[in-house]
Amino acid sequence: MNTKLLMIVSAAVLGAAGIMLTFLPLEVSSYLGMAGTSSVMLQVLGSLYFGFAMLNWTAKANLIGGIYSKPVAIGNFTHFLIGGLALAKLAFRNMSITYIFIAAIIYLIFSIFFGYVLYNNPVLKNKSA
């Protein structure tokens, strides 16, 4: 599996979410119908997403999978799996909110890919050829 592409895409998704939550917390909370939510909490969540994005971006050139960069793979796998299951639970509880379904699907797809990376050995391409 090409982990570099996975790390770049996940960094882009998490970075975009992090920037939006950090700099536009009031707009995001009003769009999502969470007007009573503290903007500071959304900014803290945005910093978490942006931190994960920076982790994935800087680790994109590393060999990931098996025993290599295992903490990066475990962190991403658990984040996307637990987040995906929570979003799926919310989506099935309130069937009228389509963006929750989309977020749940994206999260669960990332969890499948990071689970594959975590539990399989990486293939190192021979650069001498």
Coordinates of N, CA and C in Angstrom, one line a residue:
M1 N 0.8 -1.2 0.0 CA 0.0 0.0 0.0 C 0.9 1.2 0.0
N2 N 0.5 2.3 -0.7 CA 1.2 3.5 -0.8 C 0.8 4.4 0.4
T3 N 1.6 4.3 1.5 CA 1.3 5.0 2.7 C 1.5 6.5 2.5
K4 N 2.4 6.9 1.6 CA 2.6 8.3 1.4 C 1.4 9.0 1.0
L5 N 0.6 8.4 0.0 CA -0.6 9.0 -0.4 C -1.6 9.1 0.7
L6 N -1.7 8.0 1.5 CA -2.7 7.9 2.6 C -2.3 9.0 3.6
M7 N -1.1 9.2 3.9 CA -0.7 10.3 4.9 C -1.0 11.7 4.3
I8 N -0.7 11.9 3.0 CA -1.0 13.2 2.4 C -2.5 13.5 2.4
V9 N -3.3 12.5 2.0 CA -4.8 12.8 2.0 C -5.3 13.0 3.4
S10 N -4.9 12.2 4.3 CA -5.4 12.3 5.7 C -4.9 13.7 6.3
A11 N -3.7 14.1 6.0 CA -3.2 15.4 6.5 C -4.0 16.5 5.9
A12 N -4.4 16.4 4.6 CA -5.2 17.4 4.0 C -6.6 17.5 4.6
V13 N -7.2 16.4 4.8 CA -8.6 16.4 5.4 C -8.5 16.9 6.8
L14 N -7.6 16.4 7.6 CA -7.5 16.9 9.0 C -7.1 18.3 9.1
G15 N -6.2 18.7 8.2 CA -5.7 20.1 8.2 C -6.8 21.1 7.8
A16 N -7.6 20.7 6.8 CA -8.7 21.6 6.4 C -9.8 21.7 7.6
A17 N -10.1 20.6 8.2 CA -11.0 20.7 9.4 C -10.4 21.5 10.5
G18 N -9.1 21.3 10.8 CA -8.5 22.0 11.8 C -8.5 23.5 11.6
I19 N -8.2 23.9 10.4 CA -8.1 25.4 10.1 C -9.5 26.0 10.2
M20 N -10.5 25.3 9.7 CA -11.9 25.8 9.8 C -12.4 25.9 11.2
L21 N -12.1 24.9 12.0 CA -12.5 25.0 13.4 C -11.7 26.0 14.2
T22 N -10.5 26.2 13.9 CA -9.7 27.1 14.6 C -10.0 28.6 14.3
F23 N -10.2 28.9 13.1 CA -10.4 30.3 12.7 C -11.9 30.6 12.4
L24 N -12.8 29.7 12.3 CA -14.2 30.0 12.0 C -15.1 29.2 13.0
P25 N -14.9 29.2 14.3 CA -15.7 28.3 15.2 C -17.1 28.8 15.3
L26 N -17.4 30.1 15.3 CA -18.8 30.6 15.4 C -19.6 30.2 14.1
E27 N -18.9 30.4 13.0 CA -19.6 30.0 11.7 C -19.9 28.5 11.6
V28 N -18.9 27.7 12.0 CA -19.1 26.3 11.9 C -20.2 25.8 12.9
S29 N -20.2 26.4 14.1 CA -21.2 26.0 15.1 C -22.6 26.4 14.7
S30 N -22.7 27.6 14.0 CA -24.1 28.0 13.6 C -24.5 27.2 12.4
Y31 N -23.6 26.8 11.5 CA -23.9 25.9 10.3 C -24.4 24.6 10.8
L32 N -23.7 24.0 11.8 CA -24.0 22.7 12.3 C -25.2 22.7 13.3
G33 N -25.7 23.8 13.6 CA -26.9 23.9 14.5 C -26.5 23.7 15.9
M34 N -25.3 24.1 16.3 CA -24.7 23.9 17.6 C -24.4 25.3 18.2
A35 N -25.4 26.2 18.1 CA -25.2 27.6 18.5 C -24.7 27.8 19.9
G36 N -25.1 26.9 20.8 CA -24.7 27.0 22.2 C -23.3 26.5 22.5
T37 N -22.7 25.9 21.6 CA -21.4 25.3 21.8 C -20.3 26.4 22.0
S38 N -19.4 26.2 22.9 CA -18.4 27.2 23.2 C -17.4 27.2 22.0
S39 N -17.1 28.4 21.6 CA -16.2 28.6 20.4 C -14.8 28.1 20.9
V40 N -14.4 28.3 22.1 CA -13.1 27.8 22.6 C -13.0 26.3 22.5
M41 N -14.0 25.6 22.8 CA -14.0 24.1 22.6 C -13.7 23.7 21.2
L42 N -14.4 24.4 20.3 CA -14.2 24.1 18.8 C -12.8 24.5 18.4
Q43 N -12.3 25.5 18.9 CA -10.9 25.9 18.6 C -9.9 24.9 19.1
V44 N -10.1 24.4 20.3 CA -9.3 23.3 20.8 C -9.4 22.1 20.0
L45 N -10.6 21.7 19.5 CA -10.8 20.6 18.6 C -10.0 20.8 17.3
G46 N -10.1 22.1 16.8 CA -9.4 22.4 15.6 C -7.9 22.3 15.8
S47 N -7.4 22.7 16.9 CA -5.9 22.5 17.1 C -5.5 21.0 17.2
L48 N -6.4 20.2 17.7 CA -6.2 18.8 17.7 C -6.1 18.2 16.3
Y49 N -7.1 18.6 15.5 CA -7.1 18.2 14.1 C -5.8 18.7 13.3
F50 N -5.5 19.9 13.6 CA -4.3 20.5 12.9 C -3.0 19.8 13.3
G51 N -3.0 19.5 14.6 CA -1.8 18.8 15.1 C -1.6 17.4 14.5
F52 N -2.8 16.7 14.4 CA -2.7 15.4 13.7 C -2.3 15.5 12.2
A53 N -2.8 16.6 11.6 CA -2.5 16.8 10.2 C -1.0 17.1 10.1
M54 N -0.4 17.8 11.0 CA 1.1 18.1 10.9 C 1.9 16.8 11.2
L55 N 1.4 15.9 12.1 CA 2.0 14.6 12.4 C 2.0 13.8 11.1
N56 N 0.8 13.7 10.4 CA 0.8 12.9 9.2 C 1.6 13.5 8.1
W57 N 1.6 14.8 8.0 CA 2.4 15.4 6.9 C 3.9 15.2 7.1
T58 N 4.4 15.3 8.3 CA 5.8 15.1 8.6 C 6.2 13.6 8.5
A59 N 5.3 12.7 8.7 CA 5.6 11.3 8.7 C 5.3 10.7 7.3
K60 N 4.9 11.5 6.3 CA 4.6 10.9 5.0 C 5.7 10.2 4.3
A61 N 6.9 10.6 4.6 CA 8.1 10.0 3.9 C 8.6 8.8 4.7
N62 N 8.1 8.5 5.9 CA 8.6 7.4 6.7 C 7.9 6.1 6.2
L63 N 8.6 5.0 6.5 CA 8.1 3.7 6.2 C 7.1 3.4 7.3
I64 N 5.8 3.2 7.0 CA 4.8 3.0 8.0 C 4.1 1.6 7.8
G65 N 3.9 0.9 8.9 CA 3.3 -0.4 8.9 C 4.1 -1.4 9.6
G66 N 3.5 -2.4 10.1 CA 4.3 -3.4 10.9 C 4.8 -2.8 12.1
I67 N 6.2 -2.9 12.3 CA 6.8 -2.3 13.5 C 7.3 -0.9 13.2
Y68 N 7.2 -0.4 11.9 CA 7.8 0.9 11.6 C 6.7 2.0 11.8
S69 N 7.1 3.0 12.5 CA 6.2 4.1 12.8 C 4.9 3.7 13.4
K70 N 5.0 2.6 14.2 CA 3.8 2.1 14.8 C 2.9 3.1 15.6
P71 N 3.5 4.0 16.4 CA 2.7 5.0 17.1 C 1.9 5.9 16.2
V72 N 2.4 6.2 15.0 CA 1.7 7.0 14.1 C 0.5 6.2 13.5
A73 N 0.7 5.0 13.2 CA -0.4 4.1 12.7 C -1.4 3.9 13.7
I74 N -1.0 3.6 15.0 CA -2.0 3.3 16.0 C -2.8 4.6 16.3
G75 N -2.1 5.7 16.4 CA -2.9 7.0 16.7 C -3.9 7.3 15.6
N76 N -3.5 7.2 14.4 CA -4.5 7.4 13.3 C -5.6 6.4 13.3
F77 N -5.3 5.1 13.4 CA -6.3 4.1 13.4 C -7.3 4.3 14.5
T78 N -6.8 4.5 15.7 CA -7.8 4.7 16.8 C -8.6 5.9 16.7
H79 N -8.0 7.0 16.2 CA -8.7 8.3 16.0 C -9.9 8.1 15.0
F80 N -9.5 7.5 13.9 CA -10.5 7.4 12.8 C -11.5 6.3 13.1
L81 N -11.1 5.2 13.8 CA -12.1 4.2 14.1 C -13.1 4.6 15.2
I82 N -12.6 5.2 16.3 CA -13.5 5.6 17.3 C -14.4 6.8 16.8
G83 N -13.8 7.8 16.1 CA -14.5 8.9 15.6 C -15.6 8.4 14.6
G84 N -15.2 7.5 13.7 CA -16.1 6.9 12.7 C -17.3 6.2 13.4
L85 N -17.1 5.4 14.4 CA -18.1 4.7 15.1 C -19.1 5.7 15.8
A86 N -18.5 6.7 16.4 CA -19.3 7.7 17.1 C -20.2 8.5 16.1
L87 N -19.6 8.9 14.9 CA -20.3 9.6 13.9 C -21.4 8.7 13.3
A88 N -21.1 7.4 13.1 CA -22.1 6.5 12.6 C -23.3 6.3 13.5
K89 N -23.0 6.3 14.8 CA -24.0 6.2 15.8 C -24.9 7.4 15.8
L90 N -24.3 8.6 15.7 CA -25.1 9.8 15.6 C -25.9 9.9 14.3
A91 N -25.3 9.4 13.2 CA -26.0 9.5 11.9 C -27.2 8.6 11.9
F92 N -27.1 7.4 12.5 CA -28.2 6.5 12.6 C -29.3 6.9 13.6
R93 N -28.9 7.7 14.5 CA -29.9 8.2 15.5 C -30.7 9.4 14.9
N94 N -30.1 10.2 14.1 CA -30.8 11.3 13.4 C -30.5 11.2 11.9
M95 N -31.4 10.5 11.2 CA -31.3 10.2 9.8 C -31.4 11.4 8.9
S96 N -31.8 12.5 9.3 CA -32.0 13.6 8.4 C -30.8 14.5 8.2
I97 N -29.7 14.2 9.0 CA -28.5 15.0 8.8 C -27.5 14.3 7.9
T98 N -27.4 14.7 6.6 CA -26.6 14.0 5.7 C -25.1 14.2 5.8
Y99 N -24.7 15.4 6.3 CA -23.3 15.6 6.5 C -22.6 14.7 7.5
I100 N -23.4 14.3 8.5 CA -22.9 13.4 9.5 C -22.6 12.0 8.8
F101 N -23.5 11.6 8.0 CA -23.3 10.3 7.2 C -22.0 10.4 6.4
I102 N -21.8 11.5 5.7 CA -20.6 11.7 4.9 C -19.4 11.7 5.7
A103 N -19.4 12.4 6.9 CA -18.2 12.4 7.8 C -18.0 11.0 8.3
A104 N -19.0 10.3 8.7 CA -18.9 8.9 9.2 C -18.2 8.0 8.1
I105 N -18.7 8.1 6.9 CA -18.1 7.3 5.8 C -16.6 7.6 5.6
I106 N -16.3 8.9 5.6 CA -14.9 9.3 5.4 C -14.0 8.8 6.5
Y107 N -14.5 8.9 7.8 CA -13.8 8.4 8.9 C -13.6 6.9 8.9
L108 N -14.6 6.2 8.5 CA -14.5 4.7 8.5 C -13.6 4.2 7.4
I109 N -13.6 4.9 6.3 CA -12.7 4.6 5.2 C -11.3 4.8 5.6
F110 N -11.0 5.9 6.3 CA -9.6 6.1 6.8 C -9.3 5.1 7.8
S111 N -10.2 4.6 8.7 CA -9.9 3.6 9.7 C -9.6 2.3 9.0
I112 N -10.3 2.0 7.9 CA -9.9 0.7 7.2 C -8.5 0.8 6.7
F113 N -8.2 1.9 6.0 CA -6.8 2.0 5.5 C -5.8 2.0 6.6
F114 N -6.0 2.8 7.6 CA -5.0 2.8 8.7 C -4.9 1.4 9.4
G115 N -6.0 0.7 9.5 CA -6.0 -0.6 10.1 C -5.2 -1.6 9.2
Y116 N -5.4 -1.4 7.9 CA -4.6 -2.3 7.0 C -3.1 -2.0 7.2
V117 N -2.7 -0.7 7.3 CA -1.3 -0.3 7.4 C -0.8 -0.8 8.7
L118 N -1.6 -0.7 9.8 CA -1.2 -1.1 11.1 C -0.9 -2.6 11.2
Y119 N -1.7 -3.4 10.6 CA -1.6 -4.9 10.8 C -0.9 -5.6 9.7
N120 N -0.4 -4.9 8.7 CA 0.4 -5.5 7.6 C 1.8 -4.9 7.5
N121 N 2.7 -5.7 7.0 CA 4.0 -5.3 6.9 C 4.2 -4.4 5.6
P122 N 5.0 -3.4 5.7 CA 5.1 -2.5 4.6 C 6.0 -3.1 3.5
V123 N 5.9 -2.7 2.3 CA 6.7 -3.1 1.2 C 7.6 -2.0 0.8
L124 N 8.9 -2.2 1.0 CA 9.9 -1.2 0.6 C 10.3 -1.3 -0.8
K125 N 10.1 -0.3 -1.6 CA 10.4 -0.3 -3.0 C 11.9 -0.2 -3.1
N126 N 12.5 -1.0 -4.0 CA 13.9 -1.0 -4.3 C 14.3 0.3 -5.1
K127 N 15.0 1.2 -4.5 CA 15.4 2.5 -5.1 C 16.6 2.4 -6.0
S128 N 17.3 1.2 -5.9 CA 18.6 1.1 -6.7 C 18.3 0.7 -8.1
A129 N 17.1 0.3 -8.4 CA 16.8 -0.2 -9.8 C 16.4 0.9 -10.7

